């Protein structure tokens, strides 16, 4: 009866179905989808109802498997890029999010055939870190800058929730040292989350001063029964949540870009000048950000296994939005709209992520020579070399 409702409720059903499609595409299980629908959207469904809706939407993972050729070609495509650093579970999640229907075991066997060297390399164990404990989502955010791509002109800023390991933001720009840009990431996250965390931890860099002031301002009226300060400064070794995650980012994404830029350097096409860095930003930055967005989506919806009993086990998106399932609670501090607006006015949200003069010159050259906006790293490399040659010939 519910499925055949017409009129005003038909829009609600469409919105519900879109939510189910979205959560299903993230690779979430039935119980996880039902929990998110209930807690985040106040939609009550039984597992039987959910399965019926999934059948109607033609969404399945146990039948109507994708063709072997389609799966093979997709994995082969991934291995040509940063996917060559991924394990079979991550690749399987990528397949699901692409809309492919495939078993995890099939992906594992295909990787052994297509990338035997990578499989062997990933079997090596990492160093074990000390135990970490956090009360619940939004109790403590960890923020930091990632500088491995900085020699080439691309700076990354990230923030992770300590309890759930849910990525709050991951942004690439021409700098991660401008405090007003960093505070822009922070206040956008606060606006999206509906409030600020109980506390934020970062290193001692001056780029974090604006975030510190905003965090203190937004948490000013909170009556808390604990001694956790609004903002915590410390060394990078004590900011282990985000520091540990940078290693994951390098393995799954950053190393690919480091190799691309190092090749340009070795070929004499990148010398670290202001022009070269601006051209990298113009040609590559939107691709780097696109891949970072994809990494965030995949990470937040993959299952984390804990090496100690003090950290919860599960998918970051589930742990962050449904802490009740882990005997925890949300520590978000609700922030008034006028306070958020005041913070936004003190922040920067740049639309152009490279030198303005270089950007305008590249736009003119691209229009005159019919250069197309690159959609792959290799197209971006060709555009970078062409624009560099064009500009150097004019000097």
Tab-separated table of N, CA and C in Angstrom, residues 308-367:
chain	number	residue	atom	x	y	z
A	308	UNK	N	42.959	-2.991	18.618
A	308	UNK	CA	42.847	-3.017	20.073
A	308	UNK	C	41.372	-2.954	20.426
A	309	UNK	N	41.040	-3.264	21.634
A	309	UNK	CA	39.640	-3.357	22.041
A	309	UNK	C	39.046	-2.011	22.445
A	310	UNK	N	39.835	-0.960	22.401
A	310	UNK	CA	39.340	0.336	22.838
A	310	UNK	C	38.766	1.148	21.686
A	311	UNK	N	39.086	0.786	20.457
A	311	UNK	CA	38.555	1.502	19.296
A	311	UNK	C	37.425	0.696	18.674
A	312	UNK	N	36.326	1.350	18.302
A	312	UNK	CA	35.200	0.618	17.714
A	312	UNK	C	35.537	0.066	16.338
A	313	UNK	N	34.851	-0.997	15.964
A	313	UNK	CA	35.038	-1.639	14.667
A	313	UNK	C	33.800	-1.378	13.822
A	314	UNK	N	33.995	-0.947	12.591
A	314	UNK	CA	32.860	-0.696	11.713
A	314	UNK	C	33.229	0.256	10.600
A	315	UNK	N	32.216	0.782	9.932
A	315	UNK	CA	32.422	1.730	8.845
A	315	UNK	C	32.317	3.152	9.396
A	316	UNK	N	33.257	4.022	9.035
A	316	UNK	CA	33.242	5.381	9.586
A	316	UNK	C	31.901	6.095	9.461
A	317	UNK	N	31.235	5.971	8.316
A	317	UNK	CA	29.958	6.667	8.124
A	317	UNK	C	28.900	6.171	9.112
A	318	UNK	N	28.937	4.875	9.430
A	318	UNK	CA	27.979	4.311	10.384
A	318	UNK	C	28.345	4.717	11.804
A	319	UNK	N	29.626	4.635	12.149
A	319	UNK	CA	30.059	5.004	13.495
A	319	UNK	C	29.820	6.488	13.766
A	320	UNK	N	29.981	7.317	12.720
A	320	UNK	CA	29.822	8.762	12.909
A	320	UNK	C	28.354	9.151	13.071
A	321	UNK	N	27.473	8.582	12.249
A	321	UNK	CA	26.075	9.002	12.247
A	321	UNK	C	25.177	8.169	13.159
A	322	UNK	N	25.621	6.984	13.558
A	322	UNK	CA	24.798	6.150	14.445
A	322	UNK	C	25.628	5.664	15.627
A	323	UNK	N	26.133	6.564	16.464
A	323	UNK	CA	26.992	6.157	17.588
A	323	UNK	C	26.276	5.290	18.611
A	324	UNK	N	24.934	5.361	18.621
A	324	UNK	CA	24.174	4.549	19.572
A	324	UNK	C	24.451	3.065	19.385
A	325	UNK	N	24.777	2.658	18.169
A	325	UNK	CA	25.075	1.254	17.897
A	325	UNK	C	26.386	0.825	18.556
A	326	UNK	N	27.182	1.802	19.014
A	326	UNK	CA	28.485	1.509	19.618
A	326	UNK	C	28.534	1.984	21.075
A	327	UNK	N	27.351	2.136	21.672
A	327	UNK	CA	27.226	2.555	23.065
A	327	UNK	C	27.947	3.882	23.304
A	328	UNK	N	27.811	4.788	22.347
A	328	UNK	CA	28.415	6.112	22.441
A	328	UNK	C	27.347	7.147	22.109
A	329	UNK	N	27.714	8.407	22.161
A	329	UNK	CA	26.775	9.470	21.800
A	329	UNK	C	27.500	10.553	21.013
A	330	UNK	N	26.718	11.385	20.352
A	330	UNK	CA	27.256	12.476	19.550
A	330	UNK	C	27.563	13.668	20.460
A	331	UNK	N	28.759	14.224	20.343
A	331	UNK	CA	29.179	15.346	21.185
A	331	UNK	C	29.147	16.682	20.441
A	332	UNK	N	28.396	16.752	19.357
A	332	UNK	CA	28.337	17.990	18.583
A	332	UNK	C	27.832	19.141	19.455
A	333	UNK	N	28.425	20.302	19.284
A	333	UNK	CA	27.995	21.513	19.988
A	333	UNK	C	27.242	22.378	18.979
A	334	UNK	N	25.939	22.482	19.134
A	334	UNK	CA	25.122	23.227	18.181
A	334	UNK	C	25.597	24.679	18.085
A	335	UNK	N	25.704	25.163	16.851
A	335	UNK	CA	26.221	26.515	16.619
A	335	UNK	C	25.148	27.381	15.971
A	336	UNK	N	24.870	28.567	16.521
A	336	UNK	CA	23.867	29.472	15.934
A	336	UNK	C	24.275	29.913	14.529
A	337	UNK	N	23.289	30.134	13.680
A	337	UNK	CA	23.563	30.534	12.300
A	337	UNK	C	24.313	31.860	12.223
A	338	UNK	N	23.973	32.804	13.095
A	338	UNK	CA	24.651	34.103	13.041
A	338	UNK	C	26.113	33.978	13.446
A	339	UNK	N	26.417	33.052	14.356
A	339	UNK	CA	27.807	32.829	14.757
A	339	UNK	C	28.595	32.204	13.613
A	340	UNK	N	27.977	31.252	12.910
A	340	UNK	CA	28.633	30.631	11.756
A	340	UNK	C	28.871	31.664	10.669
A	341	UNK	N	27.884	32.531	10.434
A	341	UNK	CA	28.023	33.577	9.420
A	341	UNK	C	29.176	34.517	9.764
A	342	UNK	N	29.309	34.867	11.032
A	342	UNK	CA	30.412	35.735	11.457
A	342	UNK	C	31.758	35.084	11.169
A	343	UNK	N	31.843	33.786	11.401
A	343	UNK	CA	33.088	33.058	11.139
A	343	UNK	C	33.374	32.975	9.639
A	344	UNK	N	32.336	32.788	8.841
A	344	UNK	CA	32.521	32.732	7.391
A	344	UNK	C	33.079	34.058	6.865
A	345	UNK	N	32.638	35.159	7.443
A	345	UNK	CA	33.104	36.474	6.995
A	345	UNK	C	34.588	36.678	7.272
A	346	UNK	N	35.138	35.914	8.208
A	346	UNK	CA	36.561	36.021	8.539
A	346	UNK	C	37.402	34.984	7.802
A	347	UNK	N	36.771	34.213	6.921
A	347	UNK	CA	37.467	33.132	6.221
A	347	UNK	C	37.562	33.423	4.730
A	348	UNK	N	38.398	32.651	4.050
A	348	UNK	CA	38.564	32.777	2.601
A	348	UNK	C	38.104	31.501	1.910
A	349	UNK	N	37.462	31.675	0.759
A	349	UNK	CA	37.004	30.551	-0.050
A	349	UNK	C	37.424	30.812	-1.495
A	350	UNK	N	38.712	30.634	-1.815
A	350	UNK	CA	39.224	31.012	-3.146
A	350	UNK	C	38.583	30.216	-4.272
A	351	UNK	N	38.243	30.917	-5.346
A	351	UNK	CA	37.683	30.280	-6.536
A	351	UNK	C	38.777	29.891	-7.521
A	352	UNK	N	39.880	30.633	-7.508
A	352	UNK	CA	41.027	30.344	-8.370
A	352	UNK	C	42.165	29.865	-7.486
A	353	UNK	N	42.671	28.672	-7.764
A	353	UNK	CA	43.671	28.059	-6.894
A	353	UNK	C	45.072	28.117	-7.491
A	354	UNK	N	45.376	29.201	-8.182
A	354	UNK	CA	46.750	29.428	-8.627
A	354	UNK	C	46.934	30.924	-8.826
A	355	UNK	N	48.135	31.348	-9.176
A	355	UNK	CA	48.403	32.759	-9.408
A	355	UNK	C	47.409	33.325	-10.427
A	356	UNK	N	46.799	34.451	-10.091
A	356	UNK	CA	45.738	35.016	-10.928
A	356	UNK	C	46.233	35.356	-12.325
A	357	UNK	N	47.439	35.927	-12.431
A	357	UNK	CA	47.978	36.294	-13.747
A	357	UNK	C	48.236	35.062	-14.602
A	358	UNK	N	48.818	34.026	-13.995
A	358	UNK	CA	49.076	32.784	-14.733
A	358	UNK	C	47.756	32.143	-15.152
A	359	UNK	N	46.773	32.184	-14.263
A	359	UNK	CA	45.460	31.615	-14.576
A	359	UNK	C	44.847	32.300	-15.799
A	360	UNK	N	44.850	33.624	-15.806
A	360	UNK	CA	44.248	34.359	-16.925
A	360	UNK	C	45.007	34.108	-18.224
A	361	UNK	N	46.349	34.022	-18.149
A	361	UNK	CA	47.144	33.744	-19.342
A	361	UNK	C	46.847	32.345	-19.880
A	362	UNK	N	46.736	31.376	-18.987
A	362	UNK	CA	46.422	29.999	-19.404
A	362	UNK	C	45.040	29.919	-20.036
A	363	UNK	N	44.099	30.673	-19.508
A	363	UNK	CA	42.755	30.702	-20.081
A	363	UNK	C	42.787	31.243	-21.509
A	364	UNK	N	43.568	32.310	-21.719
A	364	UNK	CA	43.677	32.904	-23.060
A	364	UNK	C	44.334	31.926	-24.028
A	365	UNK	N	45.449	31.313	-23.610
A	365	UNK	CA	46.159	30.363	-24.470
A	365	UNK	C	45.293	29.149	-24.791
A	366	UNK	N	44.550	28.682	-23.796
A	366	UNK	CA	43.691	27.513	-24.013
A	366	UNK	C	42.586	27.825	-25.010
A	367	UNK	N	42.045	29.027	-24.920
A	367	UNK	CA	40.979	29.417	-25.849
A	367	UNK	C	41.524	29.611	-27.261
